[in-house]
Every structure is written in C-alpha cells, then in structure tokens.
Coordinates of C-alpha atoms in Angstrom, one line a residue:
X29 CA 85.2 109.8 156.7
X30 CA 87.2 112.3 154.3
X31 CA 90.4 110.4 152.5
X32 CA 93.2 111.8 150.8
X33 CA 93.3 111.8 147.2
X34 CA 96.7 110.4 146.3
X35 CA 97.7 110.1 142.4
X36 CA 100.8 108.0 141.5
X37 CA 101.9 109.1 137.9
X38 CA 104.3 106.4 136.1
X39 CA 106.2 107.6 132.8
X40 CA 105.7 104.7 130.4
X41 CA 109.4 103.3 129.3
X42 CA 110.7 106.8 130.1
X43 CA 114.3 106.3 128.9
X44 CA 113.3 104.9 125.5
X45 CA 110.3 107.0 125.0
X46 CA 112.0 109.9 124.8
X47 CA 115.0 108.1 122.6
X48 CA 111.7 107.2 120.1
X49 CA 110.2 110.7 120.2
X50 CA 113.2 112.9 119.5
X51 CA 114.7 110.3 116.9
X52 CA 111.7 109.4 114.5
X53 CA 113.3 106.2 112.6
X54 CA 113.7 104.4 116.4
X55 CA 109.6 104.5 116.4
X56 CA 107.9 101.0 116.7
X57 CA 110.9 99.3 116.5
X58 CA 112.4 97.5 119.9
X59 CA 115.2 99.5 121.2
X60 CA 117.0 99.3 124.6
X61 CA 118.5 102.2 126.7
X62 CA 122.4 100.5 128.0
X63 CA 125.7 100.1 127.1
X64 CA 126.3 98.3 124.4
X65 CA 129.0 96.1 125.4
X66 CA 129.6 92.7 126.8
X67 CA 129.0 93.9 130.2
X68 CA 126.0 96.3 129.6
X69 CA 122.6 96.3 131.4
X70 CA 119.3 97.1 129.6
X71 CA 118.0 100.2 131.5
X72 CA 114.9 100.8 130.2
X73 CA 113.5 99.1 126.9
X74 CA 110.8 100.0 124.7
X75 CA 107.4 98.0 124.7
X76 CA 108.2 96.8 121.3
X77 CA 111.6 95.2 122.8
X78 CA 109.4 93.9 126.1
X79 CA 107.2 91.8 123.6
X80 CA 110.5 89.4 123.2
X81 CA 110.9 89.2 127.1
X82 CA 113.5 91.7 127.1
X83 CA 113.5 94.0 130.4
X84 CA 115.6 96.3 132.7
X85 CA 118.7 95.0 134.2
X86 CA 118.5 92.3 132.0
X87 CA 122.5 91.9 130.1
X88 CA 122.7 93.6 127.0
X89 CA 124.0 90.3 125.5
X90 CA 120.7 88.1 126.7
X91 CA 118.7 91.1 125.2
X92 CA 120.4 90.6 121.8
X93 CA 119.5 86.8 121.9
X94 CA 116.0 87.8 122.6
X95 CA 115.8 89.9 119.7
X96 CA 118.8 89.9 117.3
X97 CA 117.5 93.2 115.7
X98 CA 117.4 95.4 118.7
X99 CA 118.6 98.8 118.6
X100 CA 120.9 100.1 121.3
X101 CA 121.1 103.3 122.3
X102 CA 123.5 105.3 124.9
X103 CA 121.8 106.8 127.2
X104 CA 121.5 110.2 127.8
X105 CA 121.0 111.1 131.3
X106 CA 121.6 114.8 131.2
X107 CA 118.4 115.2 128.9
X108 CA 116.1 112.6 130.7
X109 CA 116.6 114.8 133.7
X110 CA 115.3 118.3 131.7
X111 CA 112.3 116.3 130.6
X112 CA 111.9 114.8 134.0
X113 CA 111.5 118.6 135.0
X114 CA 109.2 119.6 132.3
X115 CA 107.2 116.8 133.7
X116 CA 107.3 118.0 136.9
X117 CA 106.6 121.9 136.0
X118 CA 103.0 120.0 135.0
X119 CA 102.3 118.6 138.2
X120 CA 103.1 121.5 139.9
X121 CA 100.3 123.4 138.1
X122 CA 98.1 121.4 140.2
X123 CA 99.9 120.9 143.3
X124 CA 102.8 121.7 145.5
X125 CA 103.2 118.9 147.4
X126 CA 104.7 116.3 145.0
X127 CA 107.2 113.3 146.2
X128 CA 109.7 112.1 143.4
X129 CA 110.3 108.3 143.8
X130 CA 112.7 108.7 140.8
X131 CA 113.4 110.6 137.4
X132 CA 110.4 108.9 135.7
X133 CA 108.1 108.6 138.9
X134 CA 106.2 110.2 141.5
X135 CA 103.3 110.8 144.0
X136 CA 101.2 113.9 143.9
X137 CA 98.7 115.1 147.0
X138 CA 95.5 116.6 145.5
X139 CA 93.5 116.2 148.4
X140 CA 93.7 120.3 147.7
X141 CA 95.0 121.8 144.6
X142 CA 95.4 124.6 142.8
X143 CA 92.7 124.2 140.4
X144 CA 89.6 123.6 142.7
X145 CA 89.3 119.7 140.9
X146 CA 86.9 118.1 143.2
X147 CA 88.0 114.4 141.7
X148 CA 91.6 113.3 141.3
X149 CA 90.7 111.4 138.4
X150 CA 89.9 114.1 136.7
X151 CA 93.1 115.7 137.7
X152 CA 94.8 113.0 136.7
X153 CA 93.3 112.5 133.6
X154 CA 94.5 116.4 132.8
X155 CA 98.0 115.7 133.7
X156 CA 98.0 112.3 131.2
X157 CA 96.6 114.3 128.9
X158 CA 99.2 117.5 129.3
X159 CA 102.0 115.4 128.7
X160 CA 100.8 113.7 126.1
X161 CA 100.4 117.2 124.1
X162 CA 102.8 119.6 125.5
X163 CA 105.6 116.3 125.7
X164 CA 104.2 113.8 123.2
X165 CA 104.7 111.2 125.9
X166 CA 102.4 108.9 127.8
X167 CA 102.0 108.1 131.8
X168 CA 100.2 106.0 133.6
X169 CA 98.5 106.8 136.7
X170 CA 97.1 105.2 139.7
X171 CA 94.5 106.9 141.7
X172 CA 93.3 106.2 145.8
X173 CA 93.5 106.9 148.9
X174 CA 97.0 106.2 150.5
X175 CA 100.6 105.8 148.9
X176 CA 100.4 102.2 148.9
X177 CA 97.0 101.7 146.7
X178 CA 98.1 104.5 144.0
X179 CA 101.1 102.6 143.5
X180 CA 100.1 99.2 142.7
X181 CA 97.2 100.9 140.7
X182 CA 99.4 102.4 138.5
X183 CA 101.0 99.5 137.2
X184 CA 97.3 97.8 136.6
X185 CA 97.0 99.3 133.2
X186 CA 100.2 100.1 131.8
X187 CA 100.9 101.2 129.4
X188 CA 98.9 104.4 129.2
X189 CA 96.5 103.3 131.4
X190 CA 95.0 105.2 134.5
X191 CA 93.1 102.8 137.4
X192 CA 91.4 103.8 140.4
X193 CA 90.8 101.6 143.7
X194 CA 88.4 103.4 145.5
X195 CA 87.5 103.3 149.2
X196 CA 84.6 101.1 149.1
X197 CA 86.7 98.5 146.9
X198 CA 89.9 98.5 148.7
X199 CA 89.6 95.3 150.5
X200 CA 87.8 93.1 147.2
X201 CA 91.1 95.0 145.2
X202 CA 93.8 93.7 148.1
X203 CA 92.0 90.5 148.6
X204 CA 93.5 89.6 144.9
X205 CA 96.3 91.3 144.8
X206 CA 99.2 88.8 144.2
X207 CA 101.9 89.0 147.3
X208 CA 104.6 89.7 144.6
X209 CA 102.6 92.9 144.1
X210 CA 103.0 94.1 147.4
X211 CA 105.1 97.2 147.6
X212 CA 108.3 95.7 149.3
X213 CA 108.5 92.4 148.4
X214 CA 111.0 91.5 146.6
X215 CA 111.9 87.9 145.6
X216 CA 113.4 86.4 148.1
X217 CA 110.5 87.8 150.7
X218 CA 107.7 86.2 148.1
X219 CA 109.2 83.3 148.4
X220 CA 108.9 83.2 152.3
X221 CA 105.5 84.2 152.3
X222 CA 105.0 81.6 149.8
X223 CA 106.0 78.7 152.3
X224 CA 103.7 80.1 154.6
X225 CA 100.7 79.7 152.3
X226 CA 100.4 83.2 151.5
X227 CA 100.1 83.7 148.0
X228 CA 97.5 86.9 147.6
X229 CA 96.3 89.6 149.6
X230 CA 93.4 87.6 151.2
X231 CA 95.6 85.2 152.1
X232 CA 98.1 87.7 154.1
X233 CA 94.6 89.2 155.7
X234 CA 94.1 86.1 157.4
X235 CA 98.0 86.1 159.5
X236 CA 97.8 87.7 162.6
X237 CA 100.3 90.9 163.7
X238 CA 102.0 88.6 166.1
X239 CA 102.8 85.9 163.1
X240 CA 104.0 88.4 160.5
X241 CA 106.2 90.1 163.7
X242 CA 107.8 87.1 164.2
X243 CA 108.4 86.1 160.8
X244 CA 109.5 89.8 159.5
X245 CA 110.3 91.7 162.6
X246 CA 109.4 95.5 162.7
X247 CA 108.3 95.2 158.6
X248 CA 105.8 93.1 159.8
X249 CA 103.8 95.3 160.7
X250 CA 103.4 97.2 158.1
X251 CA 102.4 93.7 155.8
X252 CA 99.4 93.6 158.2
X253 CA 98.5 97.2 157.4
X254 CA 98.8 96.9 154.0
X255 CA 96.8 93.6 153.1
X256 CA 93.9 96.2 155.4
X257 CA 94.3 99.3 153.3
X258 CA 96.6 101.3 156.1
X259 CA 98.9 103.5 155.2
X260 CA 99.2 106.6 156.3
X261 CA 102.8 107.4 155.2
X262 CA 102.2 111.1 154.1
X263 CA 103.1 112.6 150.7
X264 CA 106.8 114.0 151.2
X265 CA 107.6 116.8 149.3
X266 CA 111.6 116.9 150.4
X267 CA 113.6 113.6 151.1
X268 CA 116.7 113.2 152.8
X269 CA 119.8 112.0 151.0
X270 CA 120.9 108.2 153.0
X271 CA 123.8 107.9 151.1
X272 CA 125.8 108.3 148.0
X273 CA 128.0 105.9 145.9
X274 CA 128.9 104.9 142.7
X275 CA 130.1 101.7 141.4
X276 CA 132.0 100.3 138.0
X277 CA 131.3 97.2 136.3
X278 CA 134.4 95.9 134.5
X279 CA 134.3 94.7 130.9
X280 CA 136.9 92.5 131.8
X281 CA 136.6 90.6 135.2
X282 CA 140.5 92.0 137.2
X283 CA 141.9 89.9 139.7
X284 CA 145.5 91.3 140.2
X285 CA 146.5 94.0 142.9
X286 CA 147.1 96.7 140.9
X287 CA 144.3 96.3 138.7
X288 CA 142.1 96.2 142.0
X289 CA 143.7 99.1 143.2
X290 CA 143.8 100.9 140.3
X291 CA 139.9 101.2 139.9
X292 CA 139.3 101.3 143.3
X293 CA 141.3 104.9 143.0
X294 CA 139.0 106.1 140.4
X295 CA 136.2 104.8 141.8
X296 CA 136.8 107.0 145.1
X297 CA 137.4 110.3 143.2
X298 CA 134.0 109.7 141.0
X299 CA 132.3 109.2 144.8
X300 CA 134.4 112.4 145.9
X301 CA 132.9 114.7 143.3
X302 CA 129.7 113.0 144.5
X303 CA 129.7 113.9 147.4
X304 CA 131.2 117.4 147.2
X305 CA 128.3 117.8 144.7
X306 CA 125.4 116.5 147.1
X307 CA 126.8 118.6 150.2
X308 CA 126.6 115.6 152.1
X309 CA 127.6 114.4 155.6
X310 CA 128.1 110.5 156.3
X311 CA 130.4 108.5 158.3
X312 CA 129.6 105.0 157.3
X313 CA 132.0 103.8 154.5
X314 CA 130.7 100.7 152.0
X315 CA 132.9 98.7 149.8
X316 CA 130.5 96.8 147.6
X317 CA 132.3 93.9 145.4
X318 CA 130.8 91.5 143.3
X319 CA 132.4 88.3 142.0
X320 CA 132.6 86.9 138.4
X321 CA 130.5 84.0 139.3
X322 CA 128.1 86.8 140.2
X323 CA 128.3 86.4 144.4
X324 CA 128.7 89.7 145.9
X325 CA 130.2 90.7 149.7
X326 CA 130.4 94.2 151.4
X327 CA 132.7 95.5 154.0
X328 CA 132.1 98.9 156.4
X329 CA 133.5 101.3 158.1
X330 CA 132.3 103.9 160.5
X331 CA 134.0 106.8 161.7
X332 CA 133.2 109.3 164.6
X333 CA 134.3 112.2 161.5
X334 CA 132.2 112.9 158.0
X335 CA 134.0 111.3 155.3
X336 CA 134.4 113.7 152.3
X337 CA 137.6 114.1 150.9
X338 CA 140.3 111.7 149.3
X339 CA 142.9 111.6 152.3
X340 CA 139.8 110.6 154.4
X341 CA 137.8 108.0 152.0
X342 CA 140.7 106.3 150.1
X343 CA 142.8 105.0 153.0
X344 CA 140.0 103.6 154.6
X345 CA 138.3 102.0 151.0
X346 CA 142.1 100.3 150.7
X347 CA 141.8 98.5 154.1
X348 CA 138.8 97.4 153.4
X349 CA 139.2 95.7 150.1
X350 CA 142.4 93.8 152.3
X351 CA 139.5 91.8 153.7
X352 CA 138.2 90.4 150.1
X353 CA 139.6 87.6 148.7
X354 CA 139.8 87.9 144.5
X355 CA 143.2 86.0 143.7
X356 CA 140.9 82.7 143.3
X357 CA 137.6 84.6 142.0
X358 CA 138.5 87.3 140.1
X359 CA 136.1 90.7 140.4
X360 CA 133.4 91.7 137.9
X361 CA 132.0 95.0 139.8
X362 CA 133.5 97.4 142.1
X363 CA 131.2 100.0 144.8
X364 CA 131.5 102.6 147.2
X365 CA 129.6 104.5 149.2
X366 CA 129.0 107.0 152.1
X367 CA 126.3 106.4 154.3
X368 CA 125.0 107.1 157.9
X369 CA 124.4 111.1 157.6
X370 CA 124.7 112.7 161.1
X371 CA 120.6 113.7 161.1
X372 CA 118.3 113.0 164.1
X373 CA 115.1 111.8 161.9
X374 CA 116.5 110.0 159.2
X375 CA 114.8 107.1 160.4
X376 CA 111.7 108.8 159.6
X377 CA 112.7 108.6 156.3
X378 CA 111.3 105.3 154.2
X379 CA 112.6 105.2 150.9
X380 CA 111.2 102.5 148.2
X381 CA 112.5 99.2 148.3
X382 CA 113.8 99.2 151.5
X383 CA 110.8 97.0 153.1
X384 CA 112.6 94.3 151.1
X385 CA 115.4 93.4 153.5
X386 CA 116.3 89.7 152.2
X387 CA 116.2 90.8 148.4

C-alpha cells in the first residue's frame, strides 16, 4: 500500500522568537508577546517565560504574578507576517502544495517534490535545518502519513524536535495518545469523553460508530476514524475565507448607551476595511459580547444581500446589541463579524478547531 508523506512544520514560540533574535538583550530571558495593560492577553511567550507556567491567552496581569520580571513586548504583526513568508519561500523549494493552518504553522505534501527526496524525514530535516541557518530560528516537525498523525507528532518533541509515527506504529502511537490530544477536542469535549470512560486512544478504539454518532453527531465519525489512523482529509493548498470580524476588549468594562454605541461604531468601520480588504461576500451578521464576569452571548442576523458597507452592517449591528442586556452587567469585549459566504462547497471546507463544537 503506498501512503502519503505528510510533514506538519510548527515554528517554536514564533512571536517571541523572532522578538529574541532581532533584539539580542531579550535572549534567555522570559518575555511575552501582548499588550501590556490591565486587559492584555499573552500571545505567544518565550520558553524561558513557559517554565513559570505562563502561556498564550493567559492575562498579562496573571503572567506578571508568575514571573514579576517578565518582559513585555508589543507585538509586531506586520514583521511576523514577512518572516512567515520567508518561511514559506523554504517550503516551497520543496513543494507546491503547502496548507497554512496559521502565520507560524503549516502542512506540506511531499509525497512528490521538487528535489526527488525519497524520505520526508529527510526533507524535513532539511527544512529544520534551512531555517535554522538562513532565519536563525527553530521548528518542529511531525512526520506521517495523514494530516491528523503529523499533527500531533509535531507537538511530541517541541521544542526543536522532529518525530515520526510511521505506518506500522500508528495504532501502538494512537493506542496512548491521551483524548486531550486529539485534534478537535477541546475542553469541554474531553470532559465528555471522560465520563464515558474514554481517557486515551485505545480507549476511544474500543466505542463503536453508532455510540460516538449518538454522543457527537456527524463529528462522531470522524473520532472513530481517527483513534484507527483514517484520515484522508487531503493537503489544501487554497482555503476559503468563512468569515471576517474583529473584536475590542475594553480596558475599562462600559455599561452606558453611548459608550456601547460608541465602540460598537468603530468596531464596524475596523470590520468594514476588513472586509473591503478580504473581497469578501457574507450575509450572516455576528454580534459577539462578553460580560465583565467573563460570560459571553451572540446574536445573528442573515440577510438575502452581501453585507459590506457601513449603511448595510451598522444598522443591523445596532438592533442587535438592543437584544443584550449590559445596564446590570456591564461589557468587557465587544465582536463583529460577517459570515455565511454565498459559495456552494464551503462545507467542504474544515478549518482547525471546528471539530470542537462544545468548546
């Protein structure tokens, strides 16, 4: 049987890699990419800043606790994204057919390449290497068969680490794998599968398609696949856009009407130039707001018309904050987004994350 060859390549602590490399006195010290502000979120901190338990999306404020002699620094968006293409002019020395997950992530096909490699190891022991010398960075990779298995290798032996599951030891690898491990579960679905006694893969092997179907619904299916080795989700070298949105997190929480409407105005022209930007078509409008105490709600609206321009969006964004309540709980975070694009196989589409439906 001839199986793909599949590398997933991981940039180790992107954000404040390249914040340690381009400014030499940040080196070995623990630093975290965010805001610095009472309502800032670590984005990505350094491995010297993990050692104190400090992680993304974690509060800038907890993070400071942690380790009172962090180092904050702004992030700097534009320039991650011109050495997220530098990184990518690497990969496609070897192959065309390359799937970005994000700026700092993505799969590569090298079932055939450019370079005649006969083992994606070795190819992905090149590409390691090429960034380490031509971008003084480090990656990990993960190495298999399907999507799935490169994955979760990848995170095996971080950081700057490179594991393989091969074929032949797929099913001792999956058997265990921890459920929290599984791509798609999030939280909330570990905790389900927990109460049913499923706490590894060989555990998850031993429920039936019917059981997980029931349980999980269409997603079900593809648990049962995975704790066998199945997926045959192909490398996707062009994704369509689902949506686009923005949101604002306040530094102090608002609860009066003009405050509320205030931000919600400048929240809609920031998703306007979004969306002018993206070229893109949806009719689904999202209000997205999250409460002090941390509780969030959303409220849609379709329309039989795209949604792109102010007179369209910001009418519809003010009727549907009417329907949230915030005199009594005042608002920490405010979202918006356009979703729904008018495309025939956008359900072809599976984008990361979204296996995890009760997260």
């Amino acid at each position: 049987m001839a199986y793909r060859k599949i590398i997933h390549i991981d940039m180790d602590a992107f954000f404040a890699a390249v914040e340690q490399r381009d400014h030499p006195e940040l080196r070995g010290k623990p630093i975290a990419v965010g805001f610095d502000g009472p309502r800032g979120v670590v984005a990505t901190a350094s491995y010297e800043a993990r050692r104190y338990g400090i992680h993304s999306a974690m509060s800038i404020v907890r993070a400071k606790y942690l380790c009172p002699e962090l180092t904050i620094v702004f992030p700097d968006h534009t320039h991650y994204k011109e050495v997220s293409m530098e990184v990518q002019e690497i990969f496609r020395e070897y192959t065309d057919v390359i799937e970005p997950l994000s700026i700092d992530e993505a799969f590569l096909d090298v079932t055939e390449n450019k370079k005649g490699m006969e083992m994606a190891v070795d190819i992905a022991r090149e590409i390691r290497e090429r960034i380490r010398q031509q971008l003084h960075l480090t990656a990990s990779a993960g190495i298999s068969y399907n999507k799935f298995l490169a994955k979760i290798a990848s995170d095996m032996r971080k950081p700057d680490g490179m594991c393989v599951v091969h074929p032949d030891r797929s099913d001792e690898f999956i058997a265990q794998l921890k459920i929290e491990k599984f791509w798609g579960v999030g939280p909330k679905t570990a905790t389900r599968f927990h109460r049913m006694g499923v706490f590894n893969g060989a555990d998850l092997r031993k429920l039936t398609m019917e059981q997980l179907s029931f349980v999980f619904g269409k997603v079900g299916r593809i648990y049962y696949n995975f704790a066998r080795g199945i997926d045959d989700r192909p490398v996707v070298t062009s994704r369509v856009r689902k949506s686009v949105g923005c949101e604002q997190t306040f530094l102090e929480d608002i609860n009066t009407r003009v405050a509320v409407l205030v931000e919600l105005y400048r929240i809609v022209l920031e998703l306007i130039q979004r969306i002018r930007k993206s070229h893109f078509e949806g009719y689904t409008l999202t209000l997205k707001v999250k409460y002090e105490d941390f509780t969030q709600l959303t409220r849609s609206v379709t329309k039989p018309h795209p949604l792109q321009t102010k007179e369209q969006i910001l009418p519809l964004a003010k009727e549907l904050m009417k329907q949230v309540d915030y005199e009594k709980r005042a608002i920490r975070l405010i979202g918006v987004s356009v979703s729904n694009p008018h495309l025939a196989d956008t359900h072809s589409v599976w984008v990361e994350g979204e296996l995890d439906f009760s997260a």
